[in-house]
Coordinates of C-alpha atoms and ligand atoms in Angstrom, one line a residue:
M41 CA 11.7 -31.2 -7.7
L42 CA 9.2 -33.7 -9.2
H43 CA 9.2 -35.5 -5.9
R44 CA 8.3 -32.5 -4.0
G45 CA 5.6 -31.5 -6.6
R46 CA 3.9 -34.8 -6.1
N47 CA 4.3 -34.6 -2.4
A48 CA 2.7 -31.2 -2.3
V49 CA -0.4 -32.3 -4.1
T50 CA -0.9 -35.0 -1.7
Q51 CA -0.5 -32.7 1.4
Y52 CA -2.7 -30.2 -0.4
E53 CA -5.5 -32.8 -1.0
R54 CA -5.4 -33.8 2.7
A55 CA -5.5 -30.1 3.8
R56 CA -8.5 -29.5 1.4
S57 CA -10.5 -32.2 3.0
E58 CA -9.5 -31.0 6.6
Y59 CA -10.9 -27.5 5.6
A60 CA -13.9 -29.2 4.1
D61 CA -14.6 -30.9 7.3
L62 CA -15.0 -27.4 8.8
G63 CA -17.3 -26.5 5.8
V64 CA -14.6 -24.5 3.9
D65 CA -14.3 -24.9 0.2
V66 CA -10.5 -24.4 -0.5
E67 CA -10.9 -24.5 -4.3
S68 CA -13.3 -21.5 -4.4
V69 CA -11.0 -19.7 -1.8
L70 CA -8.0 -20.1 -4.0
D71 CA -9.8 -18.8 -7.1
A72 CA -11.0 -15.9 -5.3
L73 CA -7.6 -15.1 -3.7
A74 CA -6.0 -15.0 -7.1
E75 CA -8.3 -12.2 -8.2
I76 CA -7.8 -9.8 -5.1
P77 CA -5.4 -6.9 -6.3
V78 CA -2.7 -5.9 -4.0
S79 CA -1.0 -2.6 -4.9
I80 CA 2.8 -2.8 -4.8
H81 CA 4.5 0.4 -3.7
C82 CA 7.3 1.5 -6.1
W83 CA 9.1 3.2 -3.3
Q84 CA 10.5 0.2 -1.6
G85 CA 13.0 -0.1 -4.5
D86 CA 15.0 3.1 -3.9
D87 CA 14.4 4.1 -0.4
V88 CA 11.5 6.7 -1.5
G89 CA 14.2 8.4 -3.7
G90 CA 12.4 9.0 -6.9
F91 CA 13.9 10.1 -10.3
E92 CA 13.6 13.8 -10.0
R93 CA 17.3 14.3 -9.8
P94 CA 20.2 12.1 -10.1
D95 CA 20.9 10.4 -6.9
S96 CA 17.8 11.7 -5.4
V97 CA 17.5 11.1 -1.6
L98 CA 14.7 11.5 0.7
A99 CA 15.3 14.9 2.2
G100 CA 12.6 15.3 4.9
G101 CA 8.9 15.5 5.3
G102 CA 8.7 13.3 8.3
I103 CA 9.2 9.9 6.6
Q104 CA 12.7 8.3 6.7
A105 CA 14.2 5.1 5.3
T106 CA 16.9 3.8 7.4
G107 CA 19.7 1.5 6.3
N108 CA 22.5 1.4 3.6
F109 CA 22.1 -1.9 2.1
P110 CA 24.0 -1.9 -1.4
G111 CA 22.1 -2.4 -4.8
K112 CA 19.3 0.0 -4.6
A113 CA 17.8 0.9 -8.0
R114 CA 19.4 4.1 -9.3
N115 CA 17.2 4.7 -12.1
V116 CA 13.9 3.7 -13.8
E117 CA 15.5 0.8 -15.9
E118 CA 16.9 -0.8 -12.6
L119 CA 13.5 -0.2 -10.8
R120 CA 11.6 -1.9 -13.5
A121 CA 14.0 -4.7 -13.6
D122 CA 13.7 -5.1 -9.9
L123 CA 9.9 -5.0 -10.2
D124 CA 9.9 -7.6 -12.8
K125 CA 11.9 -9.9 -10.6
V126 CA 9.5 -9.4 -7.8
F127 CA 6.3 -9.9 -10.0
S128 CA 7.9 -13.3 -10.8
L129 CA 8.0 -14.3 -7.1
V130 CA 4.7 -13.1 -5.9
P131 CA 1.3 -15.0 -6.5
G132 CA -1.9 -13.4 -7.4
T133 CA -3.0 -10.1 -9.0
H134 CA -1.1 -6.9 -8.6
R135 CA -1.1 -3.2 -9.3
L136 CA 1.9 -0.9 -9.1
N137 CA 1.5 2.2 -6.9
L138 CA 3.5 5.0 -8.2
H139 CA 4.7 8.2 -6.5
A140 CA 4.7 11.3 -8.6
S141 CA 8.4 11.6 -8.1
Y142 CA 9.0 8.5 -10.1
G143 CA 8.1 10.1 -13.4
E144 CA 10.5 10.1 -16.3
F145 CA 11.7 13.6 -16.5
G146 CA 14.4 13.5 -19.1
D147 CA 17.5 15.6 -18.6
A148 CA 15.7 18.9 -17.5
F149 CA 14.4 19.3 -13.9
V150 CA 10.6 19.2 -13.8
D151 CA 9.2 20.7 -10.7
R152 CA 6.1 19.3 -9.0
D153 CA 3.9 21.9 -10.3
Q154 CA 4.8 21.2 -13.7
I155 CA 4.5 17.4 -14.0
E156 CA 2.3 16.1 -17.0
E157 CA 0.8 12.9 -18.4
K158 CA 3.9 12.5 -20.7
H159 CA 6.3 12.0 -17.7
Y160 CA 4.3 8.8 -16.9
Q161 CA 3.8 7.5 -20.5
G162 CA 6.7 5.0 -19.9
W163 CA 4.9 3.6 -16.8
V164 CA 1.6 3.3 -18.7
D165 CA 3.3 1.4 -21.6
W166 CA 5.1 -0.8 -18.8
A167 CA 1.8 -1.6 -17.1
K168 CA -0.1 -2.2 -20.3
E169 CA 2.5 -4.7 -21.4
R170 CA 2.2 -6.4 -18.2
G171 CA -1.6 -6.1 -18.0
I172 CA -1.5 -4.6 -14.6
G173 CA -3.3 -1.4 -13.2
L174 CA -1.5 1.6 -11.7
D175 CA -2.3 3.7 -8.6
F176 CA -0.8 7.2 -8.0
N177 CA 0.4 9.5 -5.2
G178 CA 1.1 13.1 -5.1
T179 CA 4.6 13.7 -3.5
F180 CA 4.4 16.5 -1.0
F181 CA 7.7 15.8 0.7
S182 CA 11.5 16.0 -0.1
H183 CA 11.0 19.6 -1.6
P184 CA 12.2 23.0 -0.5
Y185 CA 8.6 24.0 -0.4
A186 CA 7.9 21.4 2.2
D187 CA 10.8 22.4 4.6
D188 CA 8.7 24.5 6.7
G189 CA 6.4 21.8 7.7
F190 CA 3.3 22.9 5.7
T191 CA 2.3 22.4 2.1
L192 CA -1.5 22.5 1.4
A193 CA -2.1 24.0 4.7
S194 CA 0.8 26.6 4.4
K195 CA 0.1 30.2 5.5
D196 CA 2.4 31.4 2.6
P197 CA 0.1 31.8 -0.4
K198 CA 3.0 31.0 -2.9
I199 CA 3.8 27.6 -1.3
R200 CA 0.1 26.8 -0.9
A201 CA -0.6 27.6 -4.6
F202 CA 2.4 25.5 -5.6
W203 CA 1.1 22.4 -3.8
I204 CA -2.5 23.0 -5.1
E205 CA -1.2 23.0 -8.6
H206 CA 0.7 19.7 -7.7
A207 CA -2.4 18.1 -6.4
K208 CA -4.5 19.2 -9.3
R209 CA -2.1 17.9 -11.9
C210 CA -1.9 14.5 -9.9
R211 CA -5.5 14.1 -10.2
R212 CA -5.6 14.8 -13.8
I213 CA -2.6 12.5 -14.4
A214 CA -4.3 9.7 -12.4
A215 CA -7.5 10.1 -14.3
W216 CA -5.6 9.8 -17.6
I217 CA -3.7 6.6 -16.2
G218 CA -7.0 5.0 -15.2
K219 CA -8.5 5.8 -18.6
E220 CA -5.4 4.5 -20.5
L221 CA -5.4 1.2 -18.5
G222 CA -9.1 0.7 -18.2
S223 CA -8.9 0.4 -14.5
P224 CA -9.6 3.1 -11.8
C225 CA -6.5 4.7 -10.6
I226 CA -6.5 5.2 -6.8
L227 CA -4.9 8.5 -5.9
D228 CA -3.7 8.8 -2.4
T229 CA -3.0 12.2 -1.0
W230 CA -0.7 12.4 2.0
I231 CA 0.9 15.6 3.1
P232 CA 3.4 15.9 5.9
D233 CA 1.8 19.2 7.3
G234 CA 2.3 19.6 11.1
A235 CA 4.5 21.1 13.6
K236 CA 7.1 19.8 16.0
D237 CA 5.9 21.8 19.1
Y238 CA 2.7 23.1 20.5
T239 CA 0.7 24.9 17.9
V240 CA -1.5 27.8 18.9
D241 CA -3.4 28.2 15.6
K242 CA -4.4 24.7 14.8
M243 CA -8.0 25.9 13.7
G244 CA -6.1 28.3 11.2
Y245 CA -4.2 25.6 9.6
R246 CA -6.9 23.1 9.4
R247 CA -9.1 25.8 7.9
I248 CA -6.4 26.4 5.2
L249 CA -6.1 22.7 4.5
K250 CA -9.9 22.4 4.1
R251 CA -9.9 25.4 1.7
S252 CA -7.1 23.8 -0.4
L253 CA -8.9 20.4 -0.6
D254 CA -12.0 22.3 -1.6
E255 CA -10.3 23.9 -4.4
I256 CA -8.4 20.7 -5.6
F257 CA -11.6 18.6 -5.6
S258 CA -13.8 21.2 -7.3
I259 CA -12.8 19.5 -10.6
E260 CA -14.7 16.1 -11.0
Y261 CA -13.3 13.1 -12.7
P262 CA -15.2 9.9 -13.5
K263 CA -15.0 7.3 -11.0
E264 CA -14.2 4.8 -13.6
Y265 CA -10.9 6.7 -14.3
M266 CA -9.9 7.8 -10.8
R267 CA -10.7 8.0 -7.1
D268 CA -9.3 10.0 -4.4
A269 CA -8.1 8.8 -1.0
L270 CA -7.0 10.9 1.9
E271 CA -4.4 9.6 4.3
T272 CA -4.6 10.4 7.9
K273 CA -1.8 10.4 10.3
L274 CA -1.1 10.8 14.0
F275 CA 2.3 12.2 14.2
G276 CA 5.5 12.3 12.3
I277 CA 9.2 13.1 12.6
G278 CA 9.0 16.9 13.0
S279 CA 5.3 16.9 13.5
E280 CA 5.2 15.4 17.0
A281 CA 2.8 18.0 18.4
F282 CA 0.4 18.7 15.5
V283 CA -0.7 16.9 12.4
V284 CA -3.1 19.1 10.4
G285 CA -4.4 16.1 8.5
S286 CA -5.3 14.2 11.5
H287 CA -7.8 11.2 11.5
E288 CA -10.7 13.2 12.6
F289 CA -10.0 15.8 9.9
Y290 CA -10.0 13.5 7.1
M291 CA -12.7 11.4 8.4
N292 CA -15.0 14.3 8.3
Y293 CA -13.7 15.8 5.2
A294 CA -13.8 12.4 3.2
A295 CA -17.4 11.5 4.5
R296 CA -18.9 14.9 3.7
N297 CA -17.1 15.0 0.3
G298 CA -17.4 11.5 -1.0
Q299 CA -13.8 10.5 -1.1
M300 CA -12.3 7.5 0.6
L301 CA -10.1 7.4 3.5
C302 CA -6.5 5.9 3.4
I303 CA -5.8 4.1 6.7
D304 CA -2.0 3.4 7.1
M305 CA -1.4 0.9 9.9
G306 CA 1.5 2.9 11.2
H307 CA -0.5 6.2 11.5
F308 CA -2.2 5.4 14.9
H309 CA -1.1 4.8 18.5
V310 CA 0.9 1.7 18.7
G311 CA -1.7 -0.3 20.8
E312 CA -4.6 0.8 18.4
D313 CA -6.5 -2.0 16.8
I314 CA -6.6 -0.9 13.2
S315 CA -8.8 -3.9 12.3
D316 CA -11.5 -2.6 14.5
K317 CA -11.8 0.6 12.3
L318 CA -12.8 -1.2 9.2
S319 CA -16.5 -2.0 10.0
A320 CA -17.0 1.4 11.5
I321 CA -15.7 3.1 8.3
L322 CA -17.0 0.7 5.6
L323 CA -20.4 0.8 7.0
F324 CA -20.7 4.6 5.9
D325 CA -18.1 4.7 3.2
D326 CA -18.2 2.8 -0.2
E327 CA -14.5 2.3 -0.2
I328 CA -11.3 2.4 1.6
L329 CA -7.7 2.5 0.9
L330 CA -5.2 0.6 3.1
H331 CA -1.5 1.1 3.7
V332 CA -0.5 -2.0 5.0
S333 CA 2.7 -1.6 7.0
R334 CA 4.4 -2.8 10.2
P335 CA 5.0 0.0 12.7
M336 CA 7.5 -0.8 15.3
R337 CA 7.3 1.6 18.3
W338 CA 6.4 4.4 15.7
D339 CA 5.5 4.7 12.0
S340 CA 8.7 2.9 11.2
D341 CA 7.5 1.2 7.9
H342 CA 9.0 -2.2 8.6
V343 CA 8.4 -4.9 6.0
V344 CA 5.0 -6.4 6.2
L345 CA 4.9 -9.7 7.9
F346 CA 2.2 -12.5 8.3
N347 CA 1.6 -11.4 11.7
D348 CA -1.3 -10.8 14.2
T349 CA -2.2 -7.2 13.1
V350 CA -2.0 -8.0 9.4
R351 CA -4.0 -11.1 9.9
A352 CA -6.5 -9.2 12.0
V353 CA -7.1 -6.6 9.1
A354 CA -7.5 -9.5 6.5
E355 CA -9.9 -11.3 8.8
E356 CA -11.9 -8.2 9.3
L357 CA -12.2 -7.4 5.6
V358 CA -13.4 -11.1 5.0
R359 CA -15.7 -11.3 8.1
S360 CA -17.4 -7.9 7.2
G361 CA -17.9 -9.0 3.7
K362 CA -16.2 -5.9 2.5
L363 CA -13.1 -7.3 0.9
S364 CA -14.0 -6.0 -2.4
S365 CA -14.6 -2.4 -1.0
A366 CA -11.0 -2.2 0.1
H367 CA -8.0 -1.3 -1.9
I368 CA -5.1 -3.1 -0.4
G369 CA -1.8 -1.1 -0.7
L370 CA 1.5 -1.8 0.9
D371 CA 3.5 1.0 2.5
Y372 CA 7.0 0.2 3.8
F373 CA 10.4 0.9 2.9
D374 CA 13.4 -1.0 4.4
A375 CA 16.9 0.0 3.3
S376 CA 18.8 -2.3 5.5
I377 CA 18.1 -5.6 3.7
N378 CA 17.9 -6.7 0.2
R379 CA 15.1 -4.5 -1.3
V380 CA 13.8 -7.0 -3.6
G381 CA 13.7 -9.6 -0.9
A382 CA 11.9 -7.1 1.3
W383 CA 9.2 -6.2 -1.4
V384 CA 8.7 -10.0 -2.0
T385 CA 8.2 -11.0 1.7
G386 CA 5.9 -8.2 2.3
I387 CA 3.6 -8.8 -0.7
R388 CA 3.7 -12.5 0.0
S389 CA 2.9 -11.9 3.6
M390 CA -0.2 -9.8 2.7
R391 CA -1.5 -12.5 0.4
K392 CA -0.9 -15.2 3.1
A393 CA -2.9 -13.1 5.5
L394 CA -5.8 -12.8 3.0
L395 CA -5.7 -16.6 2.4
Y396 CA -5.6 -17.3 6.1
A397 CA -8.7 -15.2 6.6
M398 CA -10.6 -16.7 3.7
L399 CA -10.0 -20.2 5.0
E400 CA -11.9 -19.3 8.1
P401 CA -15.1 -21.3 8.8
L402 CA -17.1 -18.1 9.0
D403 CA -20.5 -19.5 9.0
K404 CA -19.8 -21.9 11.9
L405 CA -18.2 -19.1 13.9
R406 CA -21.0 -16.8 13.3
T407 CA -23.5 -19.3 14.4
L408 CA -21.6 -20.2 17.6
E409 CA -21.3 -16.5 18.5
E410 CA -25.1 -16.0 17.9
Q411 CA -25.7 -19.0 20.0
G412 CA -23.7 -17.5 22.9
N413 CA -21.2 -20.3 22.8
G414 CA -18.3 -18.3 23.5
Y415 CA -16.1 -21.2 24.4
A416 CA -16.7 -23.2 21.2
K417 CA -16.1 -20.1 19.2
M418 CA -12.9 -19.4 20.9
A419 CA -11.7 -23.1 20.5
L420 CA -12.7 -23.1 16.9
L421 CA -10.6 -19.9 16.3
E422 CA -7.7 -21.5 18.1
T423 CA -7.8 -24.5 15.8
M424 CA -7.1 -22.4 12.8
P425 CA -3.3 -21.9 13.4
V426 CA -2.7 -25.6 13.5
M427 CA -4.7 -26.4 10.4
P428 CA -2.5 -27.3 7.3
F429 CA -2.4 -23.8 6.2
G430 CA 1.1 -24.1 4.7
A431 CA 0.0 -26.9 2.2
V432 CA -2.8 -24.6 0.8
W433 CA -0.4 -21.7 0.5
E434 CA 2.1 -23.9 -1.4
E435 CA -0.6 -24.9 -3.7
F436 CA -1.5 -21.6 -4.4
C437 CA 2.0 -20.6 -5.3
R438 CA 2.3 -23.6 -7.6
R439 CA -0.9 -22.8 -9.5
E440 CA 0.2 -19.2 -9.7
D441 CA 3.5 -20.5 -11.2
V442 CA 5.7 -18.9 -8.6
P443 CA 8.3 -20.6 -6.3
V444 CA 7.2 -21.9 -2.9
E445 CA 8.5 -20.3 0.2
Q446 CA 11.9 -22.2 0.6
E447 CA 12.8 -21.5 -3.0
V448 CA 12.4 -17.8 -3.0
V449 CA 15.4 -16.9 -0.7
D450 CA 17.9 -18.4 -3.1
I451 CA 16.4 -16.8 -6.1
V452 CA 16.6 -13.3 -4.4
L453 CA 20.2 -14.1 -3.3
D454 CA 21.0 -15.0 -6.8
Y455 CA 19.6 -11.8 -8.1
E456 CA 21.6 -9.9 -5.6
A457 CA 24.8 -11.5 -6.7
D458 CA 24.0 -11.3 -10.4
V459 CA 22.3 -7.9 -10.7
Q460 CA 21.9 -5.8 -7.5
G461 CA 25.5 -6.4 -6.3
L462 CA 26.9 -5.1 -9.6
R463 CA 25.3 -1.6 -9.0
V464 CA 28.3 0.2 -7.5
Ligands
LIG3 C1 3.8 8.7 5.2 C2 2.7 7.9 4.6 C3 2.8 7.9 3.1 C4 4.1 7.6 2.7 C5 4.3 7.4 1.0 C6 5.7 7.3 0.6 O1 3.6 8.6 6.7 O2 2.5 6.6 5.1 O3 1.8 7.0 2.6 O4 4.6 6.4 3.3 O5 3.6 8.3 0.4
LIG4 ZN1 1.1 5.5 4.1

């Protein structure tokens, strides 16, 4: 252990001077990296189940966790224990992203149009103890009133009113959370609304959604307490032919009404370059919410990895100078492997991508590009994968007092044996 520590410092120092040769100040990168918040989604811990009823299972709405790995969190205590384990294994600043369905509702059933601040008091206390911020999401799925495929865009006035009330309450609760914690709570609204097959009255549904949103957003909350994000989507299970809240719909709505967009990496055509959207959006919008995910062939929500697409997103945020305008949230749920491990790998991968992007010799690259030296730019970019990135990452983990890469697996497997494995 001691030996490895000494070794790592030496490797780090060598790495630092190699990056310095390219004009990159690693020390200031590490300081900045530690401060970038990544919002951890609560729903990886229990397959998007929530705590509304005992043994809640995701019952529809176009998103689906697959797998049946043992040990999932069955209640708020277990979810919090798992989250504490996760927090001990991930370097940097974090927030927790809560879904409305994860409130503490006691013995009585509390429907979505009845939720109140008090149901989230436990989470606020939990966050205060840990000094972290909370984000929030309305839960517009896994509910009988979502079974027909439409919520805020429903043509049934009763159903539509129910979900409008839910959305209003979510905004009020988000503002209360942000005020309590002294950090703006980002409220994401994603609705599953859409249809399986060719839809004749698309305009009608979109008009209804617009009207619902107008009503929901007619109440204003201070920006220092809460901010709204609207999540666009291409298609889902059961909404293959038509999604009311499409990218164009929300882009227009958000731009005209001062909200931010939520761009989920799984909500576009598989070949679409999500990173390319960022400069186009952030040139006009002050902020953006990202749902970093790993779609495989569809919006499959696989565990985030340190892969090309995530790197490209991080690089674009750094290159555009808009890192601080982006709220980075994660959105994936894998029920087929250890859920704590899935959380940890995804969170660490996101942070690795940020570090990788921040270590780019941006000034040099930009100069080469401006000089029209395409070859030298390409060659310099191609140098980055063989730079001693791993030594810098390990140094970051060491400074943040979390285990380095190879140590994480055993810690997770011990937790599986000692804690998760006993949940039968
Ligand atoms: C669904 C959206 C949404 C959900 C979460 C659980 O396609 O991505 O963000 O994943 O609300
Ligand atoms: Zn999402």
